[in-house]
Short mmCIF file of C-alpha atoms in Angstrom, two decimals:
data_model
loop_
_atom_site.label_atom_id
_atom_site.label_comp_id
_atom_site.label_asym_id
_atom_site.label_seq_id
_atom_site.Cartn_x
_atom_site.Cartn_y
_atom_site.Cartn_z
CA UNK A 1 0.00 0.00 0.00
CA UNK A 2 2.77 2.39 0.93
CA UNK A 3 4.54 1.64 -2.32
CA UNK A 4 1.33 2.22 -4.29
CA UNK A 5 1.00 5.59 -2.59
CA UNK A 6 4.59 6.45 -3.48
CA UNK A 7 3.97 5.38 -7.07
CA UNK A 8 0.86 7.54 -7.27
CA UNK A 9 2.70 10.47 -5.74
CA UNK A 10 5.59 9.98 -8.16
CA UNK A 11 3.18 9.95 -11.13
CA UNK A 12 1.58 13.14 -9.83
CA UNK A 13 5.00 14.82 -9.58
CA UNK A 14 5.87 13.72 -13.12
CA UNK A 15 2.58 15.06 -14.50
CA UNK A 16 3.08 18.37 -12.67
CA UNK A 17 6.61 18.63 -14.08
CA UNK A 18 5.40 17.79 -17.59
CA UNK A 19 2.76 20.55 -17.37
CA UNK A 20 5.46 23.04 -16.42
CA UNK A 21 7.65 21.94 -19.35
CA UNK A 22 4.83 21.88 -21.93
CA UNK A 23 3.68 25.35 -20.90
CA UNK A 24 7.20 26.77 -20.86
CA UNK A 25 8.55 25.27 -24.08
CA UNK A 26 5.59 23.88 -25.95
CA UNK A 27 4.78 20.22 -26.47
CA UNK A 28 7.10 19.72 -29.45
CA UNK A 29 10.19 21.23 -27.92
CA UNK A 30 9.84 19.30 -24.66
CA UNK A 31 11.88 16.10 -24.39
CA UNK A 32 11.49 13.25 -21.89
CA UNK A 33 14.89 14.40 -20.55
CA UNK A 34 13.40 17.87 -19.85
CA UNK A 35 10.54 16.32 -17.88
CA UNK A 36 12.94 14.07 -15.96
CA UNK A 37 15.16 17.05 -15.11
CA UNK A 38 12.16 19.17 -14.05
CA UNK A 39 11.12 16.60 -11.46
CA UNK A 40 14.67 15.70 -10.38
CA UNK A 41 14.56 12.14 -11.68
CA UNK A 42 16.72 10.17 -14.11
CA UNK A 43 15.33 9.66 -17.61
CA UNK A 44 15.60 5.90 -17.08
CA UNK A 45 13.43 6.15 -13.98
CA UNK A 46 10.91 8.39 -15.77
CA UNK A 47 10.44 5.77 -18.52
CA UNK A 48 9.39 3.26 -15.84
CA UNK A 49 6.34 5.45 -15.20
CA UNK A 50 5.60 6.80 -18.67
CA UNK A 51 7.01 5.20 -21.85
CA UNK A 52 6.51 8.34 -24.01
CA UNK A 53 5.41 11.96 -24.15
CA UNK A 54 2.10 10.76 -25.58
CA UNK A 55 1.63 8.57 -22.48
CA UNK A 56 2.26 11.61 -20.28
CA UNK A 57 -0.40 13.58 -22.15
CA UNK A 58 -2.75 10.63 -21.75
CA UNK A 59 -1.98 10.71 -18.00
CA UNK A 60 -2.62 14.46 -17.82
CA UNK A 61 -5.95 14.02 -19.58
CA UNK A 62 -7.03 11.18 -17.30
CA UNK A 63 -6.23 13.40 -14.31
CA UNK A 64 -8.27 16.23 -15.83
CA UNK A 65 -11.20 13.89 -16.39
CA UNK A 66 -11.06 12.71 -12.77
CA UNK A 67 -11.06 16.33 -11.58
CA UNK A 68 -13.95 17.05 -13.92
CA UNK A 69 -15.94 14.12 -12.50
CA UNK A 70 -15.33 15.50 -9.00
CA UNK A 71 -16.48 18.94 -10.11
CA UNK A 72 -19.69 17.50 -11.50
CA UNK A 73 -20.20 15.43 -8.35
CA UNK A 74 -20.33 18.72 -6.41
CA UNK A 75 -23.74 19.29 -8.01
CA UNK A 76 -25.20 16.24 -6.25
CA UNK A 77 -27.76 17.40 -3.72
CA UNK A 78 -27.09 21.04 -4.60
CA UNK A 79 -30.43 22.82 -4.68
CA UNK A 80 -29.41 25.81 -6.76
CA UNK A 81 -27.97 25.02 -10.19
CA UNK A 82 -26.66 28.48 -11.04
CA UNK A 83 -24.98 29.04 -7.66
CA UNK A 84 -23.05 25.76 -7.94
CA UNK A 85 -22.32 26.44 -11.61
CA UNK A 86 -21.02 29.96 -10.90
CA UNK A 87 -18.74 28.56 -8.19
CA UNK A 88 -17.28 26.02 -10.65
CA UNK A 89 -16.90 28.75 -13.27
CA UNK A 90 -14.93 30.89 -10.83
CA UNK A 91 -12.74 27.90 -9.98
CA UNK A 92 -11.97 27.09 -13.62
CA UNK A 93 -11.54 30.59 -15.01
CA UNK A 94 -10.48 32.81 -12.16
CA UNK A 95 -8.64 30.66 -9.63
CA UNK A 96 -6.99 28.15 -11.98
CA UNK A 97 -3.76 29.47 -13.40
CA UNK A 98 -3.36 30.70 -16.97
CA UNK A 99 -1.09 27.68 -17.51
CA UNK A 100 -4.12 25.40 -17.70
CA UNK A 101 -5.41 27.39 -20.69
CA UNK A 102 -2.03 27.24 -22.40
CA UNK A 103 -1.90 23.48 -21.93
CA UNK A 104 -5.39 23.14 -23.44
CA UNK A 105 -4.33 25.08 -26.54
CA UNK A 106 -1.21 22.90 -26.91
CA UNK A 107 -3.28 19.71 -26.71
CA UNK A 108 -6.01 21.02 -29.06
CA UNK A 109 -3.42 22.07 -31.65
CA UNK A 110 -1.76 18.65 -31.52
CA UNK A 111 -5.19 17.00 -31.63
CA UNK A 112 -5.77 18.37 -35.13
CA UNK A 113 -3.03 16.21 -36.62
CA UNK A 114 -2.12 13.40 -34.19
CA UNK A 115 -4.94 10.81 -34.15
CA UNK A 116 -4.18 9.73 -30.55
CA UNK A 117 -4.41 13.31 -29.30
CA UNK A 118 -7.44 13.84 -31.53
CA UNK A 119 -9.24 10.96 -29.85
CA UNK A 120 -8.25 12.19 -26.36
CA UNK A 121 -9.43 15.74 -27.08
CA UNK A 122 -12.70 14.78 -28.75
CA UNK A 123 -13.57 12.23 -26.05
CA UNK A 124 -12.88 14.81 -23.35
CA UNK A 125 -15.08 17.37 -25.11
CA UNK A 126 -17.88 14.81 -25.65
CA UNK A 127 -17.62 13.80 -21.98
CA UNK A 128 -18.09 17.40 -20.81
CA UNK A 129 -21.07 17.92 -23.14
CA UNK A 130 -22.69 14.65 -21.98
CA UNK A 131 -22.16 15.42 -18.28
CA UNK A 132 -23.50 18.97 -18.67
CA UNK A 133 -26.51 17.70 -20.61
CA UNK A 134 -27.42 15.19 -17.87
CA UNK A 135 -26.89 17.86 -15.21
CA UNK A 136 -29.21 20.27 -17.02
CA UNK A 137 -31.80 17.53 -17.55
CA UNK A 138 -31.71 16.73 -13.80
CA UNK A 139 -31.95 20.42 -12.86
CA UNK A 140 -34.90 20.79 -15.22
CA UNK A 141 -36.63 17.73 -13.78
CA UNK A 142 -36.08 19.18 -10.28
CA UNK A 143 -37.64 22.49 -11.34
CA UNK A 144 -34.38 24.42 -10.83
CA UNK A 145 -34.22 25.62 -14.42
CA UNK A 146 -36.90 26.50 -16.99
CA UNK A 147 -39.04 23.64 -18.36
CA UNK A 148 -38.32 24.99 -21.87
CA UNK A 149 -34.51 24.85 -21.44
CA UNK A 150 -32.94 22.72 -24.23
CA UNK A 151 -30.38 20.74 -22.18
CA UNK A 152 -28.31 19.49 -25.11
CA UNK A 153 -28.14 22.82 -26.96
CA UNK A 154 -27.30 24.71 -23.73
CA UNK A 155 -24.58 22.17 -22.84
CA UNK A 156 -22.93 22.71 -26.23
CA UNK A 157 -23.17 26.49 -25.86
CA UNK A 158 -21.59 26.33 -22.39
CA UNK A 159 -18.68 24.29 -23.83
CA UNK A 160 -18.33 26.73 -26.72
CA UNK A 161 -18.16 29.66 -24.28
CA UNK A 162 -15.73 27.80 -21.99
CA UNK A 163 -13.40 26.89 -24.87
CA UNK A 164 -13.56 30.47 -26.13
CA UNK A 165 -12.66 31.76 -22.65
CA UNK A 166 -9.69 29.37 -22.52
CA UNK A 167 -8.47 30.79 -25.85
CA UNK A 168 -8.88 34.42 -24.76
CA UNK A 169 -7.29 33.72 -21.39
CA UNK A 170 -4.23 32.19 -23.09
CA UNK A 171 -3.71 34.78 -25.86
CA UNK A 172 -5.04 38.11 -24.50
CA UNK A 173 -2.19 39.66 -22.45
CA UNK A 174 -4.46 41.82 -20.27
CA UNK A 175 -7.24 39.19 -19.93
CA UNK A 176 -9.39 40.28 -16.99
CA UNK A 177 -11.36 37.34 -15.57
CA UNK A 178 -13.27 39.62 -13.19
CA UNK A 179 -14.52 41.54 -16.24
CA UNK A 180 -15.13 38.68 -18.69
CA UNK A 181 -16.60 35.91 -16.54
CA UNK A 182 -19.72 37.70 -15.18
CA UNK A 183 -21.25 38.42 -18.63
CA UNK A 184 -20.68 34.77 -19.60
CA UNK A 185 -22.36 33.63 -16.37
CA UNK A 186 -25.27 36.01 -16.98
CA UNK A 187 -25.64 34.61 -20.48
CA UNK A 188 -25.76 31.04 -19.15
CA UNK A 189 -28.21 32.19 -16.48
CA UNK A 190 -30.47 33.59 -19.19
CA UNK A 191 -30.23 30.31 -21.13
CA UNK A 192 -31.24 28.13 -18.18
CA UNK A 193 -34.06 30.55 -17.30
CA UNK A 194 -35.38 30.00 -20.82
CA UNK A 195 -35.00 33.70 -21.64
CA UNK A 196 -33.35 32.98 -25.02
CA UNK A 197 -35.05 30.97 -27.76
CA UNK A 198 -32.56 28.63 -29.41
CA UNK A 199 -34.79 27.35 -32.20
CA UNK A 200 -33.42 27.85 -35.74
CA UNK A 201 -36.52 29.82 -36.78
CA UNK A 202 -35.29 32.78 -34.76
CA UNK A 203 -31.87 33.04 -36.47
CA UNK A 204 -32.61 36.42 -38.03
CA UNK A 205 -34.71 38.33 -35.53
CA UNK A 206 -36.56 41.48 -36.59
CA UNK A 207 -34.39 44.54 -36.12
CA UNK A 208 -35.36 46.81 -33.23
CA UNK A 209 -36.73 49.97 -34.86
CA UNK B 1 2.79 46.62 -62.89
CA UNK B 2 2.71 43.18 -64.47
CA UNK B 3 5.69 42.11 -62.37
CA UNK B 4 4.00 43.44 -59.21
CA UNK B 5 0.95 41.41 -60.06
CA UNK B 6 3.10 38.31 -60.54
CA UNK B 7 4.81 38.98 -57.23
CA UNK B 8 1.48 39.32 -55.45
CA UNK B 9 0.17 36.18 -57.11
CA UNK B 10 3.35 34.33 -56.15
CA UNK B 11 3.00 35.42 -52.52
CA UNK B 12 -0.62 34.25 -52.53
CA UNK B 13 0.43 30.85 -53.87
CA UNK B 14 3.13 30.55 -51.20
CA UNK B 15 0.69 31.47 -48.41
CA UNK B 16 -1.84 28.93 -49.75
CA UNK B 17 0.85 26.25 -49.85
CA UNK B 18 2.02 27.11 -46.33
CA UNK B 19 -1.57 26.77 -45.02
CA UNK B 20 -1.79 23.31 -46.57
CA UNK B 21 1.54 22.27 -44.98
CA UNK B 22 0.79 23.73 -41.54
CA UNK B 23 -2.62 22.03 -41.45
CA UNK B 24 -1.25 18.70 -42.68
CA UNK B 25 1.90 18.47 -40.55
CA UNK B 26 1.61 21.13 -37.89
CA UNK B 27 3.65 24.31 -37.68
CA UNK B 28 6.68 22.74 -36.00
CA UNK B 29 7.11 19.87 -38.40
CA UNK B 30 6.80 22.05 -41.51
CA UNK B 31 10.07 23.19 -43.08
CA UNK B 32 10.65 25.95 -45.62
CA UNK B 33 11.59 23.11 -48.00
CA UNK B 34 8.11 21.57 -47.49
CA UNK B 35 6.45 24.88 -48.37
CA UNK B 36 8.67 25.31 -51.43
CA UNK B 37 7.85 21.76 -52.61
CA UNK B 38 4.11 22.28 -52.02
CA UNK B 39 4.06 25.27 -54.37
CA UNK B 40 6.51 23.84 -56.89
CA UNK B 41 9.24 26.38 -56.23
CA UNK B 42 12.89 26.10 -55.23
CA UNK B 43 13.74 26.84 -51.61
CA UNK B 44 16.10 29.57 -52.80
CA UNK B 45 13.28 31.25 -54.68
CA UNK B 46 10.93 30.91 -51.68
CA UNK B 47 13.40 32.77 -49.43
CA UNK B 48 13.24 35.74 -51.83
CA UNK B 49 9.58 36.14 -50.84
CA UNK B 50 9.64 35.06 -47.19
CA UNK B 51 12.87 34.87 -45.14
CA UNK B 52 11.41 32.50 -42.50
CA UNK B 53 8.42 30.47 -41.33
CA UNK B 54 7.62 33.31 -38.94
CA UNK B 55 7.49 35.72 -41.88
CA UNK B 56 5.04 33.36 -43.62
CA UNK B 57 2.79 33.31 -40.55
CA UNK B 58 3.00 37.10 -40.45
CA UNK B 59 1.94 37.10 -44.11
CA UNK B 60 -0.97 34.74 -43.41
CA UNK B 61 -2.15 36.94 -40.56
CA UNK B 62 -1.94 40.12 -42.63
CA UNK B 63 -4.05 38.42 -45.28
CA UNK B 64 -6.58 37.37 -42.65
CA UNK B 65 -6.76 40.91 -41.34
CA UNK B 66 -7.39 42.28 -44.84
CA UNK B 67 -10.19 39.74 -45.34
CA UNK B 68 -11.59 40.70 -41.94
CA UNK B 69 -11.57 44.40 -42.90
CA UNK B 70 -13.48 43.51 -46.08
CA UNK B 71 -15.99 41.48 -44.06
CA UNK B 72 -16.60 44.42 -41.75
CA UNK B 73 -16.87 46.78 -44.70
CA UNK B 74 -19.85 44.70 -45.88
CA UNK B 75 -21.79 46.21 -42.97
CA UNK B 76 -21.50 49.71 -44.46
CA UNK B 77 -24.93 50.86 -45.54
CA UNK B 78 -26.48 47.58 -44.42
CA UNK B 79 -29.78 48.38 -42.74
CA UNK B 80 -30.20 45.13 -40.79
CA UNK B 81 -27.36 44.30 -38.41
CA UNK B 82 -28.37 40.71 -37.62
CA UNK B 83 -28.98 39.73 -41.26
CA UNK B 84 -25.51 40.91 -42.28
CA UNK B 85 -24.00 39.36 -39.16
CA UNK B 86 -25.68 36.00 -39.78
CA UNK B 87 -24.40 36.02 -43.36
CA UNK B 88 -20.83 36.61 -42.14
CA UNK B 89 -21.27 33.91 -39.49
CA UNK B 90 -22.33 31.42 -42.13
CA UNK B 91 -19.34 32.39 -44.26
CA UNK B 92 -16.86 31.92 -41.41
CA UNK B 93 -18.27 28.81 -39.79
CA UNK B 94 -20.15 26.90 -42.44
CA UNK B 95 -18.59 27.72 -45.80
CA UNK B 96 -14.97 28.19 -44.74
CA UNK B 97 -13.14 24.90 -44.56
CA UNK B 98 -12.20 23.17 -41.31
CA UNK B 99 -8.57 23.90 -42.22
CA UNK B 100 -9.03 27.52 -41.19
CA UNK B 101 -9.93 26.40 -37.66
CA UNK B 102 -6.94 24.07 -37.49
CA UNK B 103 -4.63 26.89 -38.57
CA UNK B 104 -6.09 29.13 -35.85
CA UNK B 105 -5.38 26.51 -33.18
CA UNK B 106 -1.81 26.10 -34.45
CA UNK B 107 -1.18 29.84 -34.30
CA UNK B 108 -2.86 30.25 -30.87
CA UNK B 109 -0.81 27.39 -29.42
CA UNK B 110 2.42 28.89 -30.73
CA UNK B 111 1.29 32.34 -29.51
CA UNK B 112 1.44 31.14 -25.91
CA UNK B 113 5.21 30.76 -26.03
CA UNK B 114 6.65 32.65 -29.02
CA UNK B 115 6.46 36.43 -28.32
CA UNK B 116 6.19 37.32 -32.03
CA UNK B 117 3.24 34.98 -32.50
CA UNK B 118 1.83 36.18 -29.20
CA UNK B 119 1.82 39.75 -30.44
CA UNK B 120 0.27 38.73 -33.78
CA UNK B 121 -2.51 36.71 -32.11
CA UNK B 122 -3.34 39.28 -29.43
CA UNK B 123 -3.37 42.18 -31.92
CA UNK B 124 -5.66 40.21 -34.22
CA UNK B 125 -8.03 39.43 -31.34
CA UNK B 126 -7.98 43.06 -30.15
CA UNK B 127 -8.63 44.23 -33.72
CA UNK B 128 -11.73 42.01 -34.01
CA UNK B 129 -13.07 43.17 -30.63
CA UNK B 130 -12.49 46.84 -31.53
CA UNK B 131 -14.14 46.51 -34.97
CA UNK B 132 -17.13 44.65 -33.50
CA UNK B 133 -17.49 47.23 -30.75
CA UNK B 134 -17.58 50.12 -33.25
CA UNK B 135 -20.01 48.20 -35.44
CA UNK B 136 -22.35 47.61 -32.50
CA UNK B 137 -22.07 51.25 -31.41
CA UNK B 138 -23.00 52.37 -34.94
CA UNK B 139 -25.91 49.89 -35.12
CA UNK B 140 -27.11 51.16 -31.73
CA UNK B 141 -26.86 54.80 -32.82
CA UNK B 142 -28.83 53.89 -35.96
CA UNK B 143 -31.55 52.26 -33.86
CA UNK B 144 -30.89 48.78 -35.33
CA UNK B 145 -30.10 47.20 -31.96
CA UNK B 146 -31.36 47.85 -28.43
CA UNK B 147 -30.38 51.18 -26.78
CA UNK B 148 -29.37 49.17 -23.69
CA UNK B 149 -26.95 46.89 -25.64
CA UNK B 150 -23.44 47.05 -24.09
CA UNK B 151 -21.34 47.20 -27.29
CA UNK B 152 -18.00 46.34 -25.69
CA UNK B 153 -19.29 43.45 -23.55
CA UNK B 154 -21.25 41.99 -26.50
CA UNK B 155 -18.20 42.30 -28.80
CA UNK B 156 -16.11 40.29 -26.32
CA UNK B 157 -18.85 37.65 -25.96
CA UNK B 158 -19.11 37.32 -29.74
CA UNK B 159 -15.34 36.75 -29.96
CA UNK B 160 -15.51 34.23 -27.10
CA UNK B 161 -18.26 32.31 -28.91
CA UNK B 162 -16.41 32.50 -32.24
CA UNK B 163 -13.14 31.25 -30.73
CA UNK B 164 -15.03 28.46 -28.97
CA UNK B 165 -16.67 27.46 -32.26
CA UNK B 166 -13.26 27.36 -33.95
CA UNK B 167 -12.04 24.99 -31.23
CA UNK B 168 -15.07 22.70 -31.48
CA UNK B 169 -14.93 22.74 -35.27
CA UNK B 170 -11.29 21.64 -35.21
CA UNK B 171 -11.50 18.95 -32.52
CA UNK B 172 -15.04 17.51 -32.68
CA UNK B 173 -15.00 14.84 -35.44
CA UNK B 174 -18.75 15.05 -36.15
CA UNK B 175 -19.00 18.84 -35.76
CA UNK B 176 -22.28 19.88 -37.36
CA UNK B 177 -22.25 23.56 -38.31
CA UNK B 178 -25.93 23.47 -39.31
CA UNK B 179 -26.74 22.34 -35.76
CA UNK B 180 -24.31 24.48 -33.75
CA UNK B 181 -24.35 27.85 -35.54
CA UNK B 182 -28.09 28.73 -35.23
CA UNK B 183 -28.16 28.63 -31.37
CA UNK B 184 -25.05 30.86 -31.30
CA UNK B 185 -26.72 33.28 -33.72
CA UNK B 186 -29.89 33.28 -31.62
CA UNK B 187 -27.83 34.01 -28.53
CA UNK B 188 -26.16 36.97 -30.25
CA UNK B 189 -29.56 38.09 -31.49
CA UNK B 190 -30.86 38.08 -27.90
CA UNK B 191 -27.81 40.08 -26.78
CA UNK B 192 -28.25 42.83 -29.39
CA UNK B 193 -32.02 42.98 -28.66
CA UNK B 194 -31.08 43.68 -25.03
CA UNK B 195 -32.88 40.53 -23.86
CA UNK B 196 -29.99 39.48 -21.59
CA UNK B 197 -28.71 41.66 -18.75
CA UNK B 198 -24.90 41.55 -18.64
CA UNK B 199 -24.39 43.53 -15.44
CA UNK B 200 -22.37 41.75 -12.73
CA UNK B 201 -25.21 42.09 -10.21
CA UNK B 202 -27.13 39.38 -12.00
CA UNK B 203 -24.35 36.74 -11.80
CA UNK B 204 -26.38 34.42 -9.58
CA UNK B 205 -29.99 34.74 -10.66
CA UNK B 206 -32.76 33.38 -8.50
CA UNK B 207 -33.49 29.78 -9.34
CA UNK B 208 -36.74 29.15 -11.20
CA UNK B 209 -39.00 27.44 -8.67
#
């Protein structure tokens, strides 16, 4: 048991070190030797835990998915969807470091041409959409959000907004979370209150005159 | 004049070839030799037009900014903001190829660690936000959108949604523009009609009960 704990702790340290290296130098310029050096370990020892950079990315993604599952579990028994959601939003976009956004962009960029990364990224995205959809369906069934709220369409819009925030956070030098998050939260609030029709018929609304 | 035209045409062909290479192999794996081969030109000749890969990316971005300026010019004299906007949205997210989204991700990822790319990406983003803000201010002054519409906040939300769509388009294998664009357009329509309050006070709305 103690050795398992050490192994888990060692893997955590390696993943943390890899994040630092990928953010600092980019995925392509980072070598296994860089990761080993960053966590004060020999390259030979590192290979016992992860056989390749791809395996490290897989490990990082699995960790992210576990954290995501924990985040979603925090909704269990919560009686106010938007309060819990706003708390998670603050955690992901205000408290989390900018490095997380940079890492996302690195993985997304690699996903467009490496099939393994592509599968990891698309499964992660589909997982978030599916979890959000179920969450919204449950909240709707519990009367916490509008009966007319389209759970699937809103889940996709939330992911679109979240991905867009990750991009802006990574590339806008003076990104101000305190300024940009509240309008996004208000928009999501309006969606779950059913204040915005999402049916295709309303694509070109009448101009206000 | 004829030689200038040839030069411009040659630059266009090089930029097209570079896009193909960057999308196919990623920015890092693409060499100047690859770009030269893709457009049937010697490497020596290529260097007469672009001294480096960075210069090619700069060229691609300048071209994008010119196209963007033309897109925004199409609003001049238009009497229905949302109709023109929806047409541009269709152009950028339905008609444009997925390759454009992949190229964006490549440039954003590189922008997080190469200062030159960082400047290019952040200036481009700031340019879009500024143009959208002015456009919304003009539409508001002309009575085409709600007097209460917050031009700057809406411009940032539109960019957030657009960036998020680019990400989903590049990484979701079964991305369906016909399904995902209309809700985004409806959301923007609701914003410009003033149907969604964006003030921070409303971050945690009362649950619907």
